[in-house]
Amino acid sequence: MEHAAHQAAHQLGPVLFERVSYLWLIPLFPLIGATINALFGLKLQRAYGKKVIHTVAVAAMVLSLLTALYAFQQMLGLPADHRFLQDTRWNLLTAGRVTVDLGFALDQLSMMMVLIITFIGTLIHVFSIGYMADEQPYWRFFAWLNLFVFSMLLLVMGDNFAMMFFGWEGVGLCSYLLIAYYYTDPEKAAAGMKAFVVNRFGDFGFLAGLLMLFWGMGGAWTARDDMRGGTYVPLPALNATAGATTAAQSVALAPVIDGVMVGPTLNFRELRDQIVIEKTGVKKHLQEQQLWGFTLLALIGVLLFVGAMGKSAQLPLYVWLPDAMAGPTPVSALIHAATMVTAGVYMVARLNFLFALSPTAMAWVALIGTLTAVFAASIGFFQYDIKKVLAYSTVSQLGFMFIGVGVGAYWAGVYHLLTHAFFKATLFLGSGSVILGCHHEQDMRKMGGLKKFMPTTHWTYLVACIAIAGFPVANGFYSKDEILWKAFTSEHLTLFGFHTPWLGAAIYLAGIVAATGTSFYMFRSYYMTFTGEYRGGQGHGDHGHDDHGAHAAPVAAAHATAGHGGHGHDDHGHAAPAHDDHGHGHAVPAHAAAHDDHGHGGHHGGGTPHESPRTITWVLATLAIGSVLTLFLGLPALWTHRPPALEHWLEPVLLAEVPFASKPHSWEWIFQGLGVLAGTVGWVFARWLYKDGKSTIPATLQKKYEGAWTVVYNKYYVDELYDATVIRPSVFLARFLSWFDGHVIDWLVNFAGWITRIFANIDGAIDKYLVDGAVNAVAAVTIESGRALRKVQTGRIQTYLYGALAGGLAVVLLNFLIR
Amino acid sequence: MLLTAVIFLPLLGALIAAFLPAGEPGQHRGWAFFVTLATFGVSLALWAGFDSRPGAAEFQFALKVPWIASAGIGYHVGLDGVALLLVMLTTALTPIVILAAWSVTERVKEFLIAVLVLETAMIGTFAALDLVLFYVFWEAVLIPMYLLIGVWGSQNRLYATVKFFIYTFVASVLMLIAIIYAALHAGGSFDYLVVRDALRVGADAQKWLFLAFAVAFAVKVPMFPVHTWLPDAHTEAPTAGSVILAGVLLKMGTFGFFRYAMPLFPDAALQFRPAIAVLAVVGIIYGALMCLVQGDMKRLVAYSSVSHLGFVMLGLMALTAEGLTGGVYQMLNHGVSTGALFLLVGMLYERRHTRLISEYGGIAKQVPWIATAFVVVTLSSVGLPGTNGFVGEFLILAGTWLGRMPGTQLLAVLGATGVILGAVYMLWLVERVFFGTITSDENRHLPDLSLREAFVIAPMIVLIVVMGLAPQPFLAPARPAVDRLVTRMQEADRRLRTRDPGRPPSVGGQQPALALEPTTAPGALAAMPPAGGSH
């Protein structure tokens, strides 16, 4: 067995790490930026204009990037197996066995993530300067964007589950805030909420998986001496947590085996050491445990993956991501394409040593990834909103990443994460530039011919299309090809307890179909947008970008241009030429009033599209160049006879040994050819059907297969399905319980009260006739005493003074007595 | 003496206030604010002076004076860590409540006197170490609360007050009977420590005693199905009443379980524990579902309290260090977050004189600061990491999961669904009230946060963030008390197991499952199938 020999080759030891004290600065800078803009942004913006706002935000990002680069430089100086920077600030909380440090760690994987986040994040901040120039709550946007980067950095840099969860929820919050950025629009506010709530379902799984893992680690907790802040050492007699009654027992319950602390932990490094070093016996222990009739590790893996499903928009929890496009486009690019949505992939890769122990969990990850990749790609075929196309494309590409990490090709999944960050950011920002150029039009049917108006946007978009379609001149080919190849050769996956070596080939087939589809819908969007004649601007009024649902049914609407009643919330009445120079700082006061509700309409009245300002085009160019250059990180071993650079870099982190079948090299060449073929087929079809917008075939086909088209166009009615199966029953149950609360429980209470009242009435009757005299006497006494007491209130100062004196005496006396 | 001073300072303030002229509301407000602030200041000394090291005395700042010596009743007060935290919560909340009640214009004098008396009663409840003293303070809380709702409440207040009073009073009377019975079987002393150590009753009697206490506390918590007084009381109460009710009064119930019901009758507590835990989980989900269909903001927040306190009870019943610590922390959290929610809802009410959600909508534009504060508090309420809510919920769920009660994992999973529902109803509330477009013209000119209101809400937000990011100082005092309770319950568990040898251990975390001796022969391990290798 090849891998068994491999395993013997390097005996894994504990992680060797380097303590540093500056890692916390990387997330700190964006936090400072966010704080400044959140607290003083409005005042700063009023006093000094928008320039201050974005200067603060971008400066924070640049500082963060520089710090990250410094860390990278330090890491490069360390030997490969020693590249682990650890920065523990203080102990956040300790209760029982649960202990959480405010700790940051950088290994090769999180280093890569941090570089992606800070680099692309900085670029997108710069892009936003031009893109958001017309928005009045400019400060709010940048504050939240910075806050997002802060949370994202926590997520990848946290050295324990709790810190990761801090970031995990933090990015969800920022996503919520940024999707609902135009909160005066109910639809967008609802989209924000949907994102948050769907993610909560995922978090539920994440939390359950985490607790299960913690529980499964068994063992006992005891206070540790290093950096644990808490000086609290439970008395042996009180060592309730460990169940020990003597000090010796207490120590024995927290065994240290070969220098590795064994027991439940939230810390990634400690977890890895325990599991990876076989002598501790933890791995064996975990593998043997069962819960509710399932293998514990499979349950843990699947539940953690449910968390990833939410965050990374996988079936069936992907529904929030397309709606999240309601947010401003830079947000879609940064959060909903390049960084946040990849958190799930990152998590699985980070825990590769854990997932690798359960072929079942891995199979589910790969399977869900495959289904998502195909499913989302098919929805992408018929969308007209350019951002929706990209949204479904993102869902689909995330599926590819999960195929990678699911079959055990961790580095390939992570590499696809990186390449996707570049080309998808390019595509999203390109679409943003298009939307801006077309005066906040998102419907591709009203674009076309933008090639000549927006040259830079055009060629960057084309490069990114080539990358995602999988042609070897750009990065996408290398990551996608590696994933599919590894999927094909994987043979260890297990479903429902059955070994399924055929699953790899099935995944490959589905993957190649999805790849063909990807190429098709991406080039479709390219041709619809950039070639042919410009179809917008003929007095179509201010067109809402999200209202295409209104003309979903009539086929003829495919190329409709005239008179829609919709009005964009996003339509800002900027004059077209104003964008030609610098995007920001122009004509703010003039628009201030009009921006009130984001709903003002029609000031620009069409006009020709225009290229975006330089802050936008430069960013696009940088990202497009990046989409090409990053291909060198993943040149296949087949070509160069040494492992791809990124695989080599990540090897110490992604240490899980997963078996793959070895196939002859010729097969690999053929599969690469098939990958290119898939891209070509998609491209040819898209070109045939959509180039220049002339062909009538799409409309004909659509008419012919009306039913199928409608189903796909309406996204397979999944939202409606959720509404019918989850939302409505919950609300119904809630209503029923509300009725129950008011009519049953409260009725019992009132009934008891009623019974009591009856008795009281009987009692009262007895009272009235029997004890009346006595009562009257008491009443008389009371009235008399009241009359007497009234005399105390004389209005004479002396009387009061006597009273006060008496009171004081009483207090002194009491004091004396008590002592 | 220090503790006694903290207990009675507000009462002293109330006495003096009684002599101030009724026609001068300004003087009353200033005086009451000063008194409560001073009380808070003095209570800080308690916090600073509390020794939370494991070897320290269980009850600190203790003072024991014979009161009715012939009956074995004494004035005995003292604090353990949990009581300390709750006293701090009370003293911190009251000045805020008084500041928030600046807008009360009717019978200001009486209102403030009621609040001051209430504060003394609440602190006394937490500090008492004598069962009769405890009972006196416990019942004394009812009177000012009754007045606050009954006199200063809204339209349907009479029904609500009577319901509140009868509900809690009837349940408490059962407790009084149990107290007397217990004291008679503990050598005739009502002293908590004496009763705890010397109580000698049979298993059946212990069950009844536990039930009597538990019912009184469960009503106060309130646990499903004895919760229906809460929505009514909250809805009708003035803002100050709601804040104190949610912030402190409900904690008296959970505190009662922690301090009295469980340590006094541990064997019975262990027997009823599964039932209580199930009711707690039912409360979590039930309360959350109820929130989904409320049209009245205050009712919604009230039902969310049922859900949140379900979490507290679940944590307490887990009987693990994590769960109990989380439960205690969640008590503080709920006081802060739900208190803040009621304050904010009160502010909206003062502007629009309606609590109906449908009357609002899109007002974030008009009142951005209120909206911001509301969102922050909402996040705390849904337990977002970085806010206090997360720490509590996380520890509770972890503690429940790690516990040894049969089926505890399932309870943890079901309880965790409350986290999802919590996000749904709170964010939906925010969306309906603040987001979207303005639908009602009356909402077009709402004034934003005034300076006074800013001072009311700012401390709450600071607490939310500080308790979320640095929970350690708040957790530390609770630890010895938590450990003691777990130990006590473990002893009881051992007793039950000697009586019934088939019974598995059910208290504390699970047994260490790892082999204690590391395998020294690496060969044996190497023979194991490698990672994931099934072929």
PDB file of N, CA and C in Angstrom, chain A residues 439 534 536-537 576 604-609:
ATOM      1  N   HIS A 439     -26.164  52.527 -15.634  1.00  0.00           N
ATOM      2  CA  HIS A 439     -27.086  53.246 -14.762  1.00  0.00           C
ATOM      3  C   HIS A 439     -27.944  52.310 -13.952  1.00  0.00           C
ATOM      4  N   TYR A 534     -26.161  47.756 -28.094  1.00  0.00           N
ATOM      5  CA  TYR A 534     -26.643  48.140 -26.787  1.00  0.00           C
ATOM      6  C   TYR A 534     -28.166  48.204 -26.810  1.00  0.00           C
ATOM      7  N   GLY A 536     -30.118  48.884 -24.054  1.00  0.00           N
ATOM      8  CA  GLY A 536     -30.727  49.673 -22.978  1.00  0.00           C
ATOM      9  C   GLY A 536     -30.927  51.103 -23.421  1.00  0.00           C
ATOM     10  N   GLY A 537     -31.361  51.911 -22.484  1.00  0.00           N
ATOM     11  CA  GLY A 537     -31.348  53.345 -22.706  1.00  0.00           C
ATOM     12  C   GLY A 537     -32.374  53.871 -23.663  1.00  0.00           C
ATOM     13  N   ALA A 576     -24.587  60.868 -16.194  1.00  0.00           N
ATOM     14  CA  ALA A 576     -23.653  59.881 -16.707  1.00  0.00           C
ATOM     15  C   ALA A 576     -22.210  60.366 -16.805  1.00  0.00           C
ATOM     16  N   HIS A 604     -31.788  60.289 -14.940  1.00  0.00           N
ATOM     17  CA  HIS A 604     -30.789  60.196 -16.002  1.00  0.00           C
ATOM     18  C   HIS A 604     -31.394  59.851 -17.357  1.00  0.00           C
ATOM     19  N   GLY A 605     -32.526  59.197 -17.324  1.00  0.00           N
ATOM     20  CA  GLY A 605     -33.228  58.940 -18.582  1.00  0.00           C
ATOM     21  C   GLY A 605     -32.401  58.227 -19.617  1.00  0.00           C
ATOM     22  N   GLY A 606     -31.810  57.131 -19.264  1.00  0.00           N
ATOM     23  CA  GLY A 606     -31.088  56.359 -20.256  1.00  0.00           C
ATOM     24  C   GLY A 606     -29.699  56.893 -20.488  1.00  0.00           C
ATOM     25  N   GLY A 607     -29.395  57.238 -21.703  1.00  0.00           N
ATOM     26  CA  GLY A 607     -28.060  57.703 -22.013  1.00  0.00           C
ATOM     27  C   GLY A 607     -27.180  56.525 -22.354  1.00  0.00           C
ATOM     28  N   THR A 608     -25.998  56.815 -22.846  1.00  0.00           N
ATOM     29  CA  THR A 608     -25.118  55.726 -23.250  1.00  0.00           C
ATOM     30  C   THR A 608     -24.364  55.212 -22.041  1.00  0.00           C
ATOM     31  N   PRO A 609     -23.964  53.947 -22.095  1.00  0.00           N
ATOM     32  CA  PRO A 609     -23.133  53.414 -21.022  1.00  0.00           C
ATOM     33  C   PRO A 609     -21.769  54.087 -21.051  1.00  0.00           C
TER      34      PRO A 609
END
